[in-house]
């Protein structure tokens, strides 16, 4: 498996790839991933210069470990093939494909990615993909999309277009997103890929953002797109494991190691039954704790 | 001669006992006799010091060619006083005037024509912004301008380095006998701290107001015993530009990040304990630090003993919540601060000498634990420039920067690592206004550098979740992002002298070379 496929991605920050002032040092806000946007944020007559800016940013800016993704233009546009070339040439970590509805949408992009990897002598398979789902058809086909390629590390829901097509009304509780979010997280887990929630558009509503994030975290989502650096710390805080959770995760990991030596597969910690199946979840807690800067242990 | 900040000061400026900068406390225990004004006694009882108009006040003050006039900048960009006085002086044909202002800003651009026609030949000011700064940098002023920080200006007046012949003091209210206040008028500014020393040391003092208050207009900032004439004019300023309801609280995530780091550093230093003293400027990140401090203060049950300098609404809120012992105010920045000054029982007006004069018997800045300051540039020796822009043109203001940095136990600079495409942290600043020996911590959004002189602070911040870096690492990061800037090229002509607060010369500002694109 690609080593970056399951990294921590609590926050994925959109950045207009065209704006030099934005992309020069956005890593300082410490999102887990940035998404350089060539699609909606960039005016139609600026697409080519945004691509040049993107290439140079990917090639020459040190993002200090922050994952660098690119949102390319949709397949209906005349830009997306060049977007893929520039992204791969610059060495992005992955590409976010907009408006995915069918497996073929992903495969179409993958084909171009392979060509570009060959052209620019990048290791074949090094560029990950992410399917952005923005329509009811996409939601229905979420599993198909999540399983469409070995390169897919996650699927995400984009609320804006989805709501318009659903005739839904925005509510504080997020009822309008229930159907899509549920379907998405199920598909992601079934396909063993990650699952990301849409942006919280009111950048000054931190309480709403916190509630929204708690909801999706409890549903099983791995993270959320953000449009402002101000949103990052709120989301990270929600995803930051508690001391109790970290403690339990350590007991699971150490416990399984210890008991395995003695040939024991199931044991009890703090009154809870533990087995090897829980190690993956425990590792995830430790990874999140490390990313949140709250882990002081040895794991 | 090279001074202790590593700057070459041409010998021609080292005359009449003027020395180069030799360290921030070089003049400790320096003895001198204070200057004193010439006073024309007013023995006979008289009803009023009112004169008909400004022209009459200037004539009665016997202002002549070659003299020095003074102004304060409490009205900031809303000030009308400087321009109206200089118009009259010009119309009277008086020339070769030195303007000794606490600061000059964009509101005063019209006086550039008097620089050009020789009405004004000298300027002493803390800040010089806008077109006046450009005129100085272009070498239009006959004599080099003096850049003096707030403490340095009052020091120069009290030691007699600069003698004010006539002080023109705009006052929101005054009675006809000259008791003038920062409040009680149409255009209140709260306090008149910058003008207090002028009133005591100028030969003639003219109060200019648009609101004549009943006698006695008490408690006054400027007392009748120092005032010669009172002039009533229709308007002393544009109240909207003098003070806003509220200084805008920054929502810029970069500024907030800087403020968060600065706050986190501050609360982990040893001086953050009950009764600590604090000063901050009115810039975005500085104001945010005040807000971010509050939860830490409440959590640790710590109150500020004293706030010094510029008052702002976030400070007033803390004062009213009982989290500040006293505000010692030398400038009120917004309407809530103006309302509170001298009205709240623990909000006091102080003179700029009390505030920052390095050579009186003890200024309030000496009692500061912390100061949060901005910077245009910081170099790897921690020297700070707050006067010249990246093009070498005069466009800033040391204000109280130099004084508070030297006086406080822990001075914290907050600045973005890069502004547009210009690194803030660099090998060498264009102009040194504040020497690195008085700067303790530099906070940027990328990392925090602690002056290696402050091993105690380095130790205190070990293990705290903060991106501690060396200043060289910060510079490297800035250069990596924006490239190493080429040096600004200057001609030989010195257009301004930068005085350190004690009167020594810390740097000179030269005329920038015109940018030419011929290859």
Coordinates of C-alpha atoms in Angstrom, one line a residue, chain B residues 119-318:
Chain B
X119 CA 9.5 78.4 5.6
X120 CA 10.4 75.2 7.4
X121 CA 14.1 74.3 7.4
X122 CA 14.2 71.9 10.3
X123 CA 12.1 69.1 11.7
X124 CA 12.3 67.1 14.9
X125 CA 9.7 64.4 15.2
X126 CA 9.1 60.9 16.3
X127 CA 7.1 59.9 13.3
X128 CA 7.3 61.2 9.8
X129 CA 4.8 59.6 7.5
X130 CA 3.4 60.2 4.1
X131 CA 4.5 63.1 1.9
X132 CA 6.6 64.7 4.6
X133 CA 8.7 61.6 4.9
X134 CA 9.1 61.6 1.2
X135 CA 10.1 65.2 1.1
X136 CA 12.7 64.6 3.9
X137 CA 14.1 61.5 2.0
X138 CA 14.3 63.5 -1.2
X139 CA 16.5 66.0 0.7
X140 CA 14.1 68.9 0.4
X141 CA 14.5 69.9 4.0
X142 CA 17.5 72.3 4.4
X143 CA 18.8 70.7 7.6
X144 CA 18.7 67.0 8.4
X145 CA 15.6 66.0 10.3
X146 CA 15.9 64.7 13.8
X147 CA 14.1 61.5 14.5
X148 CA 13.5 61.4 18.2
X149 CA 11.4 58.8 20.0
X150 CA 8.9 60.0 22.6
X151 CA 11.3 59.8 25.5
X152 CA 14.1 61.2 23.4
X153 CA 12.1 64.3 22.4
X154 CA 11.2 65.3 26.0
X155 CA 14.7 64.5 27.0
X156 CA 16.0 66.9 24.3
X157 CA 13.6 69.6 25.5
X158 CA 14.5 69.2 29.2
X159 CA 18.2 69.1 28.6
X160 CA 18.0 72.0 26.3
X161 CA 19.2 70.2 23.2
X162 CA 16.2 71.7 21.5
X163 CA 14.6 74.9 22.7
X164 CA 11.0 75.6 21.9
X165 CA 10.3 79.3 21.3
X166 CA 6.6 78.9 20.8
X167 CA 4.5 75.9 21.6
X168 CA 1.1 75.7 19.8
X169 CA -1.1 73.3 21.8
X170 CA -4.3 72.2 20.3
X171 CA -6.7 71.4 23.1
X172 CA -10.2 69.9 22.9
X173 CA -11.3 72.4 25.6
X174 CA -9.7 75.4 27.4
X175 CA -10.9 78.3 29.5
X176 CA -9.9 81.8 28.6
X177 CA -7.1 81.7 31.1
X178 CA -5.4 78.7 29.5
X179 CA -6.5 75.7 31.6
X180 CA -6.6 73.1 28.8
X181 CA -7.9 69.6 28.8
X182 CA -8.0 66.6 26.5
X183 CA -11.7 66.3 27.1
X184 CA -14.8 68.4 27.3
X185 CA -14.9 69.6 23.6
X186 CA -16.1 68.6 20.2
X187 CA -12.9 66.6 19.3
X188 CA -11.8 64.9 22.5
X189 CA -8.5 63.1 22.5
X190 CA -8.5 62.2 26.2
X191 CA -5.1 63.2 27.3
X192 CA -2.5 65.9 26.3
X193 CA 0.6 64.1 27.5
X194 CA 2.8 65.0 24.6
X195 CA 2.2 68.7 25.1
X196 CA 2.8 68.8 28.8
X197 CA 6.6 69.2 28.6
X198 CA 6.2 71.7 25.7
X199 CA 4.1 73.8 27.9
X200 CA 6.6 73.8 30.7
X201 CA 9.7 74.4 28.6
X202 CA 8.6 76.7 25.8
X203 CA 9.1 80.4 26.1
X204 CA 5.6 81.1 24.8
X205 CA 2.6 78.9 24.9
X206 CA -0.4 79.3 22.8
X207 CA -3.5 77.1 23.4
X208 CA -5.7 76.6 20.4
X209 CA -9.2 75.3 21.0
X210 CA -12.6 75.1 19.4
X211 CA -14.4 74.8 22.8
X212 CA -14.1 77.6 25.3
X213 CA -15.0 76.1 28.7
X214 CA -16.1 78.1 31.8
X215 CA -13.2 79.0 34.1
X216 CA -11.7 77.0 35.8
X217 CA -11.5 74.1 33.2
X218 CA -10.3 71.6 35.8
X219 CA -8.5 69.3 36.2
X220 CA -6.3 70.6 33.4
X221 CA -3.6 68.9 31.4
X222 CA -2.0 72.2 30.6
X223 CA -2.2 74.7 33.4
X224 CA -2.8 78.4 33.2
X225 CA 0.5 79.2 34.9
X226 CA 2.3 78.1 31.7
X227 CA 0.0 79.6 29.0
X228 CA 0.5 83.0 27.4
X229 CA -2.4 83.1 24.9
X230 CA -5.6 81.3 24.1
X231 CA -7.1 81.3 20.6
X232 CA -10.5 80.0 19.7
X233 CA -10.8 78.6 16.2
X234 CA -13.9 77.0 14.5
X235 CA -12.4 73.5 14.5
X236 CA -9.1 72.0 15.8
X237 CA -9.6 68.7 14.0
X238 CA -11.8 66.1 12.4
X239 CA -13.2 64.1 15.3
X240 CA -13.8 61.1 13.1
X241 CA -10.1 60.8 12.4
X242 CA -9.0 61.6 15.9
X243 CA -10.6 58.6 17.4
X244 CA -12.9 55.8 16.4
X245 CA -15.4 54.0 18.4
X246 CA -13.1 51.0 18.3
X247 CA -9.8 50.1 16.8
X248 CA -10.5 47.3 14.4
X249 CA -9.7 43.9 16.0
X250 CA -7.7 41.9 13.5
X251 CA -9.3 38.8 12.0
X252 CA -6.2 38.1 9.9
X253 CA -5.2 34.6 10.8
X254 CA -1.5 35.4 10.4
X255 CA -1.8 38.2 12.9
X256 CA -3.8 36.1 15.3
X257 CA -1.2 33.3 15.1
X258 CA 1.6 35.8 15.9
X259 CA -0.5 37.1 18.8
X260 CA -1.2 33.6 20.1
X261 CA 2.5 32.7 20.0
X262 CA 3.5 36.0 21.7
X263 CA 0.9 35.4 24.4
X264 CA 2.0 31.9 25.0
X265 CA 5.6 33.0 25.3
X266 CA 4.7 35.9 27.6
X267 CA 2.7 33.8 30.1
X268 CA 5.6 31.3 30.4
X269 CA 8.2 33.9 31.3
X270 CA 9.0 34.6 35.0
X271 CA 7.5 38.0 35.1
X272 CA 3.9 36.8 34.5
X273 CA 2.7 36.9 38.0
X274 CA 0.2 38.9 40.0
X275 CA 0.8 42.7 39.6
X276 CA 2.8 42.5 36.4
X277 CA 3.0 45.6 34.2
X278 CA 2.3 45.7 30.5
X279 CA 2.3 47.9 27.5
X280 CA 1.2 47.3 24.0
X281 CA 0.8 49.3 20.8
X282 CA -2.4 49.7 18.8
X283 CA -1.4 47.4 15.9
X284 CA -3.3 44.3 15.0
X285 CA -1.3 41.6 16.7
X286 CA -0.5 43.8 19.7
X287 CA -4.1 44.5 20.4
X288 CA -4.9 40.8 20.0
X289 CA -2.3 39.9 22.7
X290 CA -4.2 41.9 25.2
X291 CA -7.3 39.9 24.4
X292 CA -5.5 36.6 24.5
X293 CA -3.9 37.4 27.9
X294 CA -7.2 37.6 29.7
X295 CA -8.0 33.9 29.9
X296 CA -4.5 33.1 31.2
X297 CA -4.9 35.9 33.8
X298 CA -8.2 34.5 35.0
X299 CA -7.0 30.9 35.0
X300 CA -4.0 31.7 37.1
X301 CA -5.7 34.4 39.2
X302 CA -3.3 37.1 38.0
X303 CA -4.0 40.8 37.7
X304 CA -2.0 43.4 35.9
X305 CA -0.7 45.9 38.3
X306 CA -0.2 48.7 35.8
X307 CA -0.7 49.4 32.1
X308 CA 1.5 52.1 30.6
X309 CA 1.3 54.1 27.4
X310 CA -1.4 53.9 24.8
X311 CA -4.9 53.0 26.1
X312 CA -7.3 51.0 24.0
X313 CA -10.7 49.5 24.5
X314 CA -9.4 46.0 25.4
X315 CA -7.4 47.6 28.2
X316 CA -10.4 49.6 29.4
X317 CA -12.5 46.5 29.5
X318 CA -9.9 44.8 31.7

